[in-house]
PDB file of C-alpha atoms in Angstrom:
ATOM      1  CA  MET A  61      76.792  14.602  32.698  1.00  0.00           C
ATOM      2  CA  SER A  62      78.786  13.479  29.380  1.00  0.00           C
ATOM      3  CA  ILE A  63      77.039  10.397  27.814  1.00  0.00           C
ATOM      4  CA  GLY A  64      79.096   8.483  25.725  1.00  0.00           C
ATOM      5  CA  PRO A  65      78.460   5.563  22.915  1.00  0.00           C
ATOM      6  CA  GLU A  66      76.727   3.540  25.260  1.00  0.00           C
ATOM      7  CA  ARG A  67      73.484   5.657  24.449  1.00  0.00           C
ATOM      8  CA  TYR A  68      73.110   3.048  21.421  1.00  0.00           C
ATOM      9  CA  ASP A  69      74.356  -0.087  23.362  1.00  0.00           C
ATOM     10  CA  ARG A  70      70.726  -1.721  22.966  1.00  0.00           C
ATOM     11  CA  ASN A  71      70.794  -0.963  19.480  1.00  0.00           C
ATOM     12  CA  PHE A  72      73.557  -3.515  18.744  1.00  0.00           C
ATOM     13  CA  ASP A  73      73.860  -6.183  17.049  1.00  0.00           C
ATOM     14  CA  THR A  74      70.396  -5.239  15.349  1.00  0.00           C
ATOM     15  CA  MET A  75      72.556  -2.417  13.670  1.00  0.00           C
ATOM     16  CA  THR A  76      75.917  -2.592  12.803  1.00  0.00           C
ATOM     17  CA  ARG A  77      78.204  -0.025  13.877  1.00  0.00           C
ATOM     18  CA  ALA A  78      78.887   1.417  10.452  1.00  0.00           C
ATOM     19  CA  GLN A  79      74.811   1.449  10.132  1.00  0.00           C
ATOM     20  CA  GLN A  80      74.658   3.455  13.494  1.00  0.00           C
ATOM     21  CA  ALA A  81      77.400   5.866  12.093  1.00  0.00           C
ATOM     22  CA  LYS A  82      75.274   6.166   9.058  1.00  0.00           C
ATOM     23  CA  LEU A  83      72.115   7.167  10.755  1.00  0.00           C
ATOM     24  CA  ALA A  84      74.245   9.682  12.767  1.00  0.00           C
ATOM     25  CA  SER A  85      75.064  11.182   9.493  1.00  0.00           C
ATOM     26  CA  SER A  86      71.545  11.179   8.149  1.00  0.00           C
ATOM     27  CA  ARG A  87      69.013  14.089   7.801  1.00  0.00           C
ATOM     28  CA  VAL A  88      65.255  13.442   8.054  1.00  0.00           C
ATOM     29  CA  ALA A  89      62.577  15.641   7.687  1.00  0.00           C
ATOM     30  CA  VAL A  90      58.926  15.014   9.844  1.00  0.00           C
ATOM     31  CA  LEU A  91      55.968  16.874   8.510  1.00  0.00           C
ATOM     32  CA  GLY A  92      53.300  17.303  11.059  1.00  0.00           C
ATOM     33  CA  LEU A  93      54.011  16.753  14.590  1.00  0.00           C
ATOM     34  CA  GLY A  94      50.587  15.498  16.091  1.00  0.00           C
ATOM     35  CA  GLY A  95      49.679  12.030  16.664  1.00  0.00           C
ATOM     36  CA  LEU A  96      51.987  10.383  14.027  1.00  0.00           C
ATOM     37  CA  GLY A  97      54.865  12.963  14.131  1.00  0.00           C
ATOM     38  CA  GLY A  98      55.379  13.134  17.868  1.00  0.00           C
ATOM     39  CA  GLY A  99      55.899   9.320  17.792  1.00  0.00           C
ATOM     40  CA  VAL A 100      58.261   9.450  14.751  1.00  0.00           C
ATOM     41  CA  GLY A 101      60.448  12.384  15.756  1.00  0.00           C
ATOM     42  CA  GLU A 102      60.889  10.549  19.326  1.00  0.00           C
ATOM     43  CA  MET A 103      61.774   7.003  17.968  1.00  0.00           C
ATOM     44  CA  LEU A 104      64.158   8.530  15.108  1.00  0.00           C
ATOM     45  CA  ALA A 105      65.966  10.669  17.723  1.00  0.00           C
ATOM     46  CA  ARG A 106      66.341   7.709  20.002  1.00  0.00           C
ATOM     47  CA  THR A 107      67.412   5.507  17.371  1.00  0.00           C
ATOM     48  CA  GLY A 108      70.142   7.805  16.455  1.00  0.00           C
ATOM     49  CA  VAL A 109      69.170   9.593  13.464  1.00  0.00           C
ATOM     50  CA  GLY A 110      71.690  12.686  13.478  1.00  0.00           C
ATOM     51  CA  HIS A 111      69.551  15.450  12.114  1.00  0.00           C
ATOM     52  CA  LEU A 112      66.077  16.182  12.284  1.00  0.00           C
ATOM     53  CA  THR A 113      63.727  18.882  10.997  1.00  0.00           C
ATOM     54  CA  LEU A 114      60.603  19.214  12.623  1.00  0.00           C
ATOM     55  CA  ILE A 115      57.892  21.247  10.963  1.00  0.00           C
ATOM     56  CA  ASP A 116      54.247  21.918  12.121  1.00  0.00           C
ATOM     57  CA  GLY A 117      52.746  25.376  12.489  1.00  0.00           C
ATOM     58  CA  ASP A 118      49.968  24.343  14.819  1.00  0.00           C
ATOM     59  CA  LEU A 119      49.666  25.339  18.589  1.00  0.00           C
ATOM     60  CA  PHE A 120      48.591  22.499  21.392  1.00  0.00           C
ATOM     61  CA  GLU A 121      44.733  22.349  22.080  1.00  0.00           C
ATOM     62  CA  ALA A 122      43.159  20.091  24.487  1.00  0.00           C
ATOM     63  CA  SER A 123      41.900  17.529  21.946  1.00  0.00           C
ATOM     64  CA  ASN A 124      45.421  16.552  21.212  1.00  0.00           C
ATOM     65  CA  LEU A 125      46.209  15.302  24.846  1.00  0.00           C
ATOM     66  CA  ASN A 126      44.448  11.939  23.746  1.00  0.00           C
ATOM     67  CA  ARG A 127      47.493  10.866  21.353  1.00  0.00           C
ATOM     68  CA  GLN A 128      50.128  13.248  20.672  1.00  0.00           C
ATOM     69  CA  LEU A 129      53.424  12.214  22.728  1.00  0.00           C
ATOM     70  CA  PHE A 130      54.673  15.958  22.844  1.00  0.00           C
ATOM     71  CA  CYS A 131      51.417  17.319  24.112  1.00  0.00           C
ATOM     72  CA  THR A 132      51.273  18.022  27.942  1.00  0.00           C
ATOM     73  CA  GLU A 133      48.499  20.064  29.710  1.00  0.00           C
ATOM     74  CA  ASP A 134      50.951  22.825  30.720  1.00  0.00           C
ATOM     75  CA  LEU A 135      51.701  23.233  26.775  1.00  0.00           C
ATOM     76  CA  LEU A 136      48.356  23.662  25.509  1.00  0.00           C
ATOM     77  CA  GLY A 137      48.381  26.852  23.445  1.00  0.00           C
ATOM     78  CA  THR A 138      52.123  26.551  22.636  1.00  0.00           C
ATOM     79  CA  SER A 139      54.115  25.822  19.571  1.00  0.00           C
ATOM     80  CA  LYS A 140      54.098  22.192  18.439  1.00  0.00           C
ATOM     81  CA  ALA A 141      57.317  22.426  16.698  1.00  0.00           C
ATOM     82  CA  LEU A 142      59.241  24.408  19.705  1.00  0.00           C
ATOM     83  CA  ALA A 143      57.847  21.471  21.894  1.00  0.00           C
ATOM     84  CA  ALA A 144      59.092  18.961  19.807  1.00  0.00           C
ATOM     85  CA  GLU A 145      62.509  20.685  19.648  1.00  0.00           C
ATOM     86  CA  LYS A 146      62.880  20.875  23.130  1.00  0.00           C
ATOM     87  CA  ARG A 147      61.680  16.950  24.190  1.00  0.00           C
ATOM     88  CA  ILE A 148      64.362  15.920  21.090  1.00  0.00           C
ATOM     89  CA  ARG A 149      67.045  18.011  23.000  1.00  0.00           C
ATOM     90  CA  ALA A 150      66.213  16.288  26.088  1.00  0.00           C
ATOM     91  CA  VAL A 151      66.291  12.805  24.830  1.00  0.00           C
ATOM     92  CA  ASN A 152      69.318  13.091  22.778  1.00  0.00           C
ATOM     93  CA  SER A 153      71.489  15.922  22.826  1.00  0.00           C
ATOM     94  CA  THR A 154      73.747  14.569  20.106  1.00  0.00           C
ATOM     95  CA  VAL A 155      70.971  14.929  17.479  1.00  0.00           C
ATOM     96  CA  GLN A 156      70.917  18.519  15.617  1.00  0.00           C
ATOM     97  CA  VAL A 157      67.398  19.710  15.720  1.00  0.00           C
ATOM     98  CA  THR A 158      65.807  22.315  13.399  1.00  0.00           C
ATOM     99  CA  ALA A 159      62.059  23.032  14.306  1.00  0.00           C
ATOM    100  CA  LYS A 160      60.051  25.414  11.874  1.00  0.00           C
ATOM    101  CA  ALA A 161      56.668  26.497  13.370  1.00  0.00           C
ATOM    102  CA  GLN A 162      55.175  27.431  10.260  1.00  0.00           C
ATOM    103  CA  TYR A 163      52.480  25.468   7.952  1.00  0.00           C
ATOM    104  CA  ALA A 164      53.289  23.739   4.926  1.00  0.00           C
ATOM    105  CA  GLY A 165      52.393  25.213   1.630  1.00  0.00           C
ATOM    106  CA  SER A 166      53.424  24.937  -2.015  1.00  0.00           C
ATOM    107  CA  ALA A 167      55.748  27.971  -1.562  1.00  0.00           C
ATOM    108  CA  ASN A 168      57.817  26.948   1.236  1.00  0.00           C
ATOM    109  CA  LEU A 169      57.516  23.057   1.327  1.00  0.00           C
ATOM    110  CA  TYR A 170      60.432  22.478  -0.918  1.00  0.00           C
ATOM    111  CA  ASP A 171      62.893  24.730   0.673  1.00  0.00           C
ATOM    112  CA  MET A 172      62.012  23.216   3.960  1.00  0.00           C
ATOM    113  CA  ILE A 173      63.036  19.637   3.302  1.00  0.00           C
ATOM    114  CA  LYS A 174      65.562  20.005   0.235  1.00  0.00           C
ATOM    115  CA  GLU A 175      68.621  19.338   2.569  1.00  0.00           C
ATOM    116  CA  SER A 176      66.925  16.099   3.847  1.00  0.00           C
ATOM    117  CA  HIS A 177      67.479  12.775   2.777  1.00  0.00           C
ATOM    118  CA  LEU A 178      64.221  11.595   3.511  1.00  0.00           C
ATOM    119  CA  VAL A 179      60.866  13.237   4.914  1.00  0.00           C
ATOM    120  CA  VAL A 180      58.375  11.551   6.755  1.00  0.00           C
ATOM    121  CA  ASP A 181      54.744  12.489   5.850  1.00  0.00           C
ATOM    122  CA  CYS A 182      52.512  12.967   9.243  1.00  0.00           C
ATOM    123  CA  LEU A 183      50.058  15.574   8.060  1.00  0.00           C
ATOM    124  CA  ASP A 184      46.337  15.373   8.475  1.00  0.00           C
ATOM    125  CA  SER A 185      45.403  16.893   5.115  1.00  0.00           C
ATOM    126  CA  ILE A 186      45.265  14.716   2.024  1.00  0.00           C
ATOM    127  CA  HIS A 187      45.834  18.064  -0.197  1.00  0.00           C
ATOM    128  CA  ALA A 188      48.892  18.978   1.710  1.00  0.00           C
ATOM    129  CA  ARG A 189      50.227  15.284   1.306  1.00  0.00           C
ATOM    130  CA  PHE A 190      50.075  15.698  -2.363  1.00  0.00           C
ATOM    131  CA  MET A 191      52.070  19.019  -2.005  1.00  0.00           C
ATOM    132  CA  LEU A 192      54.489  17.267   0.390  1.00  0.00           C
ATOM    133  CA  GLN A 193      54.847  14.532  -2.491  1.00  0.00           C
ATOM    134  CA  GLU A 194      55.366  16.975  -5.006  1.00  0.00           C
ATOM    135  CA  ALA A 195      58.208  18.715  -3.199  1.00  0.00           C
ATOM    136  CA  ALA A 196      59.854  15.281  -1.968  1.00  0.00           C
ATOM    137  CA  GLN A 197      59.971  14.498  -6.028  1.00  0.00           C
ATOM    138  CA  LYS A 198      61.529  18.006  -6.848  1.00  0.00           C
ATOM    139  CA  ALA A 199      63.876  17.392  -4.008  1.00  0.00           C
ATOM    140  CA  GLN A 200      64.293  13.571  -5.121  1.00  0.00           C
ATOM    141  CA  ILE A 201      63.982  12.179  -2.068  1.00  0.00           C
ATOM    142  CA  PRO A 202      61.892   9.386  -0.627  1.00  0.00           C
ATOM    143  CA  LEU A 203      59.006  10.051   1.393  1.00  0.00           C
ATOM    144  CA  VAL A 204      57.563   7.685   4.403  1.00  0.00           C
ATOM    145  CA  ALA A 205      53.774   8.002   4.332  1.00  0.00           C
ATOM    146  CA  GLY A 206      51.433   7.488   7.273  1.00  0.00           C
ATOM    147  CA  ALA A 207      47.742   7.934   7.760  1.00  0.00           C
ATOM    148  CA  ILE A 208      45.093   7.078  10.566  1.00  0.00           C
ATOM    149  CA  ALA A 209      41.557   7.245  11.277  1.00  0.00           C
ATOM    150  CA  GLY A 210      40.233   5.844  14.344  1.00  0.00           C
ATOM    151  CA  VAL A 211      41.965   1.952  14.673  1.00  0.00           C
ATOM    152  CA  THR A 212      42.723   1.925  10.962  1.00  0.00           C
ATOM    153  CA  GLY A 213      46.062   3.016   9.832  1.00  0.00           C
ATOM    154  CA  GLN A 214      48.164   2.712   6.348  1.00  0.00           C
ATOM    155  CA  VAL A 215      51.788   3.086   5.410  1.00  0.00           C
ATOM    156  CA  THR A 216      53.396   3.143   2.499  1.00  0.00           C
ATOM    157  CA  VAL A 217      57.003   4.520   1.008  1.00  0.00           C
ATOM    158  CA  ILE A 218      57.004   6.815  -2.215  1.00  0.00           C
ATOM    159  CA  PHE A 219      60.219   7.312  -4.187  1.00  0.00           C
ATOM    160  CA  PRO A 220      60.795  10.244  -6.407  1.00  0.00           C
ATOM    161  CA  GLU A 221      59.722   8.470  -9.710  1.00  0.00           C
ATOM    162  CA  ASP A 222      56.586   6.579  -8.351  1.00  0.00           C
ATOM    163  CA  LYS A 223      53.167   7.484  -8.745  1.00  0.00           C
ATOM    164  CA  GLY A 224      52.604   7.465  -5.045  1.00  0.00           C
ATOM    165  CA  TYR A 225      49.470   9.172  -3.582  1.00  0.00           C
ATOM    166  CA  GLU A 226      47.445   9.135  -6.591  1.00  0.00           C
ATOM    167  CA  LEU A 227      47.428   5.290  -6.198  1.00  0.00           C
ATOM    168  CA  ILE A 228      45.982   5.636  -3.053  1.00  0.00           C
ATOM    169  CA  TYR A 229      43.652   8.520  -2.801  1.00  0.00           C
ATOM    170  CA  GLY A 230      43.053   8.999  -6.660  1.00  0.00           C
ATOM    171  CA  LYS A 231      43.878  12.095  -9.066  1.00  0.00           C
ATOM    172  CA  LYS A 232      44.337  15.034  -6.744  1.00  0.00           C
ATOM    173  CA  GLU A 233      41.299  17.168  -8.936  1.00  0.00           C
ATOM    174  CA  HIS A 234      38.929  15.066  -7.041  1.00  0.00           C
ATOM    175  CA  LEU A 235      39.981  15.109  -3.315  1.00  0.00           C
ATOM    176  CA  PRO A 236      37.914  15.286  -0.149  1.00  0.00           C
ATOM    177  CA  ALA A 237      40.091  17.536   2.011  1.00  0.00           C
ATOM    178  CA  LYS A 238      39.739  15.058   5.081  1.00  0.00           C
ATOM    179  CA  GLY A 239      39.387  11.434   5.191  1.00  0.00           C
ATOM    180  CA  ILE A 240      37.088   9.724   7.240  1.00  0.00           C
ATOM    181  CA  GLU A 241      39.196  10.509  10.264  1.00  0.00           C
ATOM    182  CA  SER A 242      36.985  13.823  10.796  1.00  0.00           C
ATOM    183  CA  ARG A 243      34.170  11.382  11.825  1.00  0.00           C
ATOM    184  CA  THR A 244      36.271   8.250  13.723  1.00  0.00           C
ATOM    185  CA  GLY A 245      38.760  10.566  15.458  1.00  0.00           C
ATOM    186  CA  ASN A 246      42.236   8.952  16.023  1.00  0.00           C
ATOM    187  CA  ILE A 247      43.061   6.713  18.824  1.00  0.00           C
ATOM    188  CA  SER A 248      46.501   7.003  20.498  1.00  0.00           C
ATOM    189  CA  TYR A 249      47.462   3.532  20.250  1.00  0.00           C
ATOM    190  CA  CYS A 250      47.041   3.164  16.495  1.00  0.00           C
ATOM    191  CA  ALA A 251      48.716   6.637  15.884  1.00  0.00           C
ATOM    192  CA  LEU A 252      51.512   5.035  17.619  1.00  0.00           C
ATOM    193  CA  LEU A 253      51.505   1.865  15.794  1.00  0.00           C
ATOM    194  CA  VAL A 254      51.592   3.378  12.578  1.00  0.00           C
ATOM    195  CA  ALA A 255      54.288   6.180  13.739  1.00  0.00           C
ATOM    196  CA  SER A 256      56.334   2.879  14.491  1.00  0.00           C
ATOM    197  CA  ILE A 257      56.079   1.460  11.304  1.00  0.00           C
ATOM    198  CA  GLN A 258      56.778   4.889   9.542  1.00  0.00           C
ATOM    199  CA  ALA A 259      60.033   4.835  11.700  1.00  0.00           C
ATOM    200  CA  SER A 260      61.008   1.611  10.796  1.00  0.00           C
ATOM    201  CA  GLU A 261      60.525   2.019   7.306  1.00  0.00           C
ATOM    202  CA  SER A 262      62.509   5.226   7.440  1.00  0.00           C
ATOM    203  CA  ILE A 263      65.378   3.413   8.906  1.00  0.00           C
ATOM    204  CA  LYS A 264      65.324   0.981   6.492  1.00  0.00           C
ATOM    205  CA  VAL A 265      65.302   3.467   3.477  1.00  0.00           C
ATOM    206  CA  LEU A 266      68.192   5.281   5.188  1.00  0.00           C
ATOM    207  CA  LEU A 267      70.142   2.294   5.332  1.00  0.00           C
ATOM    208  CA  GLY A 268      69.247   0.505   2.380  1.00  0.00           C
ATOM    209  CA  ARG A 269      68.104  -2.586   4.163  1.00  0.00           C
ATOM    210  CA  GLY A 270      65.195  -5.151   4.667  1.00  0.00           C
ATOM    211  CA  GLU A 271      61.839  -5.141   2.407  1.00  0.00           C
ATOM    212  CA  ILE A 272      59.886  -1.723   2.136  1.00  0.00           C
ATOM    213  CA  LEU A 273      56.963  -0.767   1.689  1.00  0.00           C
ATOM    214  CA  ARG A 274      57.556   0.561  -2.151  1.00  0.00           C
ATOM    215  CA  ASN A 275      54.599   0.264  -4.146  1.00  0.00           C
ATOM    216  CA  LYS A 276      52.503  -1.267  -1.488  1.00  0.00           C
ATOM    217  CA  LEU A 277      50.397  -0.302   0.857  1.00  0.00           C
ATOM    218  CA  LEU A 278      50.372  -1.871   4.921  1.00  0.00           C
ATOM    219  CA  ILE A 279      46.847  -1.509   6.131  1.00  0.00           C
ATOM    220  CA  MET A 280      45.955  -2.613   9.710  1.00  0.00           C
ATOM    221  CA  GLU A 281      42.712  -2.563  11.425  1.00  0.00           C
ATOM    222  CA  LEU A 282      42.778  -3.011  15.226  1.00  0.00           C
ATOM    223  CA  TRP A 283      39.104  -4.131  16.193  1.00  0.00           C
ATOM    224  CA  SER A 284      39.723  -7.042  13.671  1.00  0.00           C
ATOM    225  CA  ASN A 285      43.422  -7.629  13.832  1.00  0.00           C
ATOM    226  CA  SER A 286      43.943  -7.376  10.189  1.00  0.00           C
ATOM    227  CA  PHE A 287      47.225  -6.517   9.346  1.00  0.00           C
ATOM    228  CA  GLU A 288      47.646  -6.910   5.417  1.00  0.00           C
ATOM    229  CA  VAL A 289      50.416  -5.669   3.088  1.00  0.00           C
ATOM    230  CA  MET A 290      48.473  -4.707  -0.337  1.00  0.00           C
ATOM    231  CA  ASP A 291      49.892  -4.306  -3.842  1.00  0.00           C
ATOM    232  CA  LEU A 292      49.391  -1.034  -5.080  1.00  0.00           C
ATOM    233  CA  VAL A 293      50.596  -1.511  -8.546  1.00  0.00           C
TER     234      VAL A 293
ATOM    235  CA  MET B1126      23.166 -17.188 -14.466  1.00  0.00           C
ATOM    236  CA  ALA B1127      25.552 -19.202 -12.462  1.00  0.00           C
ATOM    237  CA  LYS B1128      26.410 -18.026  -9.056  1.00  0.00           C
ATOM    238  CA  ILE B1129      30.174 -18.026  -7.421  1.00  0.00           C
ATOM    239  CA  LYS B1130      31.130 -17.116  -4.017  1.00  0.00           C
ATOM    240  CA  ILE B1131      33.463 -14.344  -2.799  1.00  0.00           C
ATOM    241  CA  ALA B1132      34.796 -13.178   0.603  1.00  0.00           C
ATOM    242  CA  ILE B1133      34.066  -9.233   1.128  1.00  0.00           C
ATOM    243  CA  LYS B1134      35.705  -7.139   3.925  1.00  0.00           C
ATOM    244  CA  LEU B1135      34.722  -3.502   4.839  1.00  0.00           C
ATOM    245  CA  PHE B1136      36.798  -1.308   6.156  1.00  0.00           C
ATOM    246  CA  VAL B1137      35.732   1.315   9.020  1.00  0.00           C
ATOM    247  CA  THR B1138      32.994   3.606   7.607  1.00  0.00           C
ATOM    248  CA  LEU B1139      31.917   1.132   5.208  1.00  0.00           C
ATOM    249  CA  ALA B1140      31.410  -1.590   7.832  1.00  0.00           C
ATOM    250  CA  PRO B1141      27.625  -0.967   8.451  1.00  0.00           C
ATOM    251  CA  TYR B1142      27.184  -2.063   4.698  1.00  0.00           C
ATOM    252  CA  LEU B1143      28.476  -5.548   5.006  1.00  0.00           C
ATOM    253  CA  PRO B1144      26.164  -8.444   4.369  1.00  0.00           C
ATOM    254  CA  GLU B1145      25.577 -11.533   6.037  1.00  0.00           C
ATOM    255  CA  ASN B1146      27.651 -14.563   5.096  1.00  0.00           C
ATOM    256  CA  ALA B1147      30.191 -12.025   3.939  1.00  0.00           C
ATOM    257  CA  ASP B1148      33.075 -14.783   3.867  1.00  0.00           C
ATOM    258  CA  ASN B1149      30.957 -16.827   1.384  1.00  0.00           C
ATOM    259  CA  TYR B1150      28.866 -14.345  -0.475  1.00  0.00           C
ATOM    260  CA  GLU B1151      27.035 -15.332  -3.289  1.00  0.00           C
ATOM    261  CA  VAL B1152      26.903 -13.142  -6.515  1.00  0.00           C
ATOM    262  CA  GLU B1153      25.887 -14.029 -10.120  1.00  0.00           C
ATOM    263  CA  GLU B1154      28.987 -15.041 -12.417  1.00  0.00           C
ATOM    264  CA  GLY B1155      30.250 -11.844 -14.159  1.00  0.00           C
ATOM    265  CA  THR B1156      29.672  -9.322 -11.483  1.00  0.00           C
ATOM    266  CA  THR B1157      31.871  -6.229 -11.384  1.00  0.00           C
ATOM    267  CA  VAL B1158      32.982  -4.636  -8.299  1.00  0.00           C
ATOM    268  CA  GLU B1159      31.272  -1.531  -9.191  1.00  0.00           C
ATOM    269  CA  THR B1160      27.758  -3.508  -9.724  1.00  0.00           C
ATOM    270  CA  LEU B1161      28.583  -5.300  -6.327  1.00  0.00           C
ATOM    271  CA  ILE B1162      29.055  -1.818  -4.106  1.00  0.00           C
ATOM    272  CA  LYS B1163      25.911  -0.840  -6.163  1.00  0.00           C
ATOM    273  CA  ASN B1164      23.906  -3.806  -4.730  1.00  0.00           C
ATOM    274  CA  LEU B1165      25.422  -3.289  -1.284  1.00  0.00           C
ATOM    275  CA  LYS B1166      24.082   0.327  -1.499  1.00  0.00           C
ATOM    276  CA  ILE B1167      27.523   1.614  -0.379  1.00  0.00           C
ATOM    277  CA  PRO B1168      27.804   5.416  -1.838  1.00  0.00           C
ATOM    278  CA  SER B1169      30.315   5.020  -4.641  1.00  0.00           C
ATOM    279  CA  ASP B1170      32.247   8.175  -3.755  1.00  0.00           C
ATOM    280  CA  ALA B1171      32.472   6.602  -0.287  1.00  0.00           C
ATOM    281  CA  VAL B1172      35.225   3.755  -1.833  1.00  0.00           C
ATOM    282  CA  LYS B1173      38.443   4.999  -2.180  1.00  0.00           C
ATOM    283  CA  LEU B1174      40.547   1.847  -2.824  1.00  0.00           C
ATOM    284  CA  ILE B1175      39.661  -1.671  -3.961  1.00  0.00           C
ATOM    285  CA  PHE B1176      41.795  -4.481  -3.118  1.00  0.00           C
ATOM    286  CA  VAL B1177      41.084  -7.835  -4.778  1.00  0.00           C
ATOM    287  CA  ASN B1178      43.575 -10.930  -3.341  1.00  0.00           C
ATOM    288  CA  GLY B1179      45.676  -8.313  -2.132  1.00  0.00           C
ATOM    289  CA  ARG B1180      46.095  -6.441  -5.304  1.00  0.00           C
ATOM    290  CA  LYS B1181      44.908  -2.964  -6.414  1.00  0.00           C
ATOM    291  CA  GLN B1182      41.954  -2.854  -8.847  1.00  0.00           C
ATOM    292  CA  ASP B1183      39.677  -0.417 -10.237  1.00  0.00           C
ATOM    293  CA  GLU B1184      35.709  -1.010 -10.329  1.00  0.00           C
ATOM    294  CA  THR B1185      35.635  -2.532 -13.563  1.00  0.00           C
ATOM    295  CA  CYS B1186      37.142  -5.577 -12.059  1.00  0.00           C
ATOM    296  CA  VAL B1187      35.129  -8.912 -12.635  1.00  0.00           C
ATOM    297  CA  LEU B1188      35.003 -10.967  -9.466  1.00  0.00           C
ATOM    298  CA  LYS B1189      36.007 -14.456  -9.955  1.00  0.00           C
ATOM    299  CA  PRO B1190      35.077 -17.717  -7.508  1.00  0.00           C
ATOM    300  CA  GLY B1191      37.062 -17.297  -4.423  1.00  0.00           C
ATOM    301  CA  ASP B1192      38.094 -13.720  -4.948  1.00  0.00           C
ATOM    302  CA  ARG B1193      38.740 -11.940  -1.643  1.00  0.00           C
ATOM    303  CA  LEU B1194      37.638  -7.959  -1.907  1.00  0.00           C
ATOM    304  CA  GLY B1195      38.360  -5.472   0.246  1.00  0.00           C
ATOM    305  CA  LEU B1196      37.134  -1.620  -0.105  1.00  0.00           C
ATOM    306  CA  PHE B1197      38.182   1.223   1.869  1.00  0.00           C
ATOM    307  CA  PRO B1198      37.342   4.895   2.297  1.00  0.00           C
ATOM    308  CA  PRO B1199      39.795   7.465   2.421  1.00  0.00           C
ATOM    309  CA  VAL B1200      42.241   7.692   5.367  1.00  0.00           C
ATOM    310  CA  GLY B1201      44.271  10.644   5.791  1.00  0.00           C
ATOM    311  CA  GLY B1202      44.626  11.684   9.586  1.00  0.00           C
ATOM    312  CA  GLY B1203      48.172  12.462  11.039  1.00  0.00           C
TER     313      GLY B1203
END
């Protein structure tokens, strides 16, 4: 069945027609297709971002079922990137999807993201986050970063000329490989809440619209319903 | 030494170190964030981000009456 422009009817008039067209020609790379990346990928596809590059070298395992949208029981042991590609095609066949079942490393990151207008950091290692920031700086594209631990989450937006992760995690020479999420785990509704805000910031950066979390860190904590935007500089 | 009152919020794995009366916590005038972290027996390498009144600061920041202090551990999951 052919689906016409009514696919995006409920995007209006929050979006203008010109903004919808801008999204259709936008290219976004999503790094990490777990709790954050699954939500971000699906929301960007439904909103109408026209080109998505979905990158993750991991295979699904049972511990992903508590939060990762693309993870279903029948897909355990299979590629996260290929599952994401299939899901996005099923949701919105007008999106040009490129799936890369590869781990992000300093050698391949730049090439994987250089054609994109924006990159979304949904990774689960602080070291990899710094590598991605360097690649995004080299590609001169903005980065929308989200991170979670338990029911705590944070989001910021890093432009190529910004200090970025150093303001949040300190100098990269003195980093722990993992944050406290190795103790707290990750809860589904917190992952998807942070993913939603990453999707929102991505759309705002692509459209040049609204207030962006640049040099700011939105921190949320759900036991206490704390939502606060902090100034990083 | 005169006393001042501040509000303290400790996130996630730091929460067990939260003192009583955290919303109205008394410290000596001139206390730095570093000293307060030590006095609360929080391991210094457990704190990654320090915010005072919503703005990032380092551990040398001297606390003033009415300050809102937030301490965060590193959060990196995805």
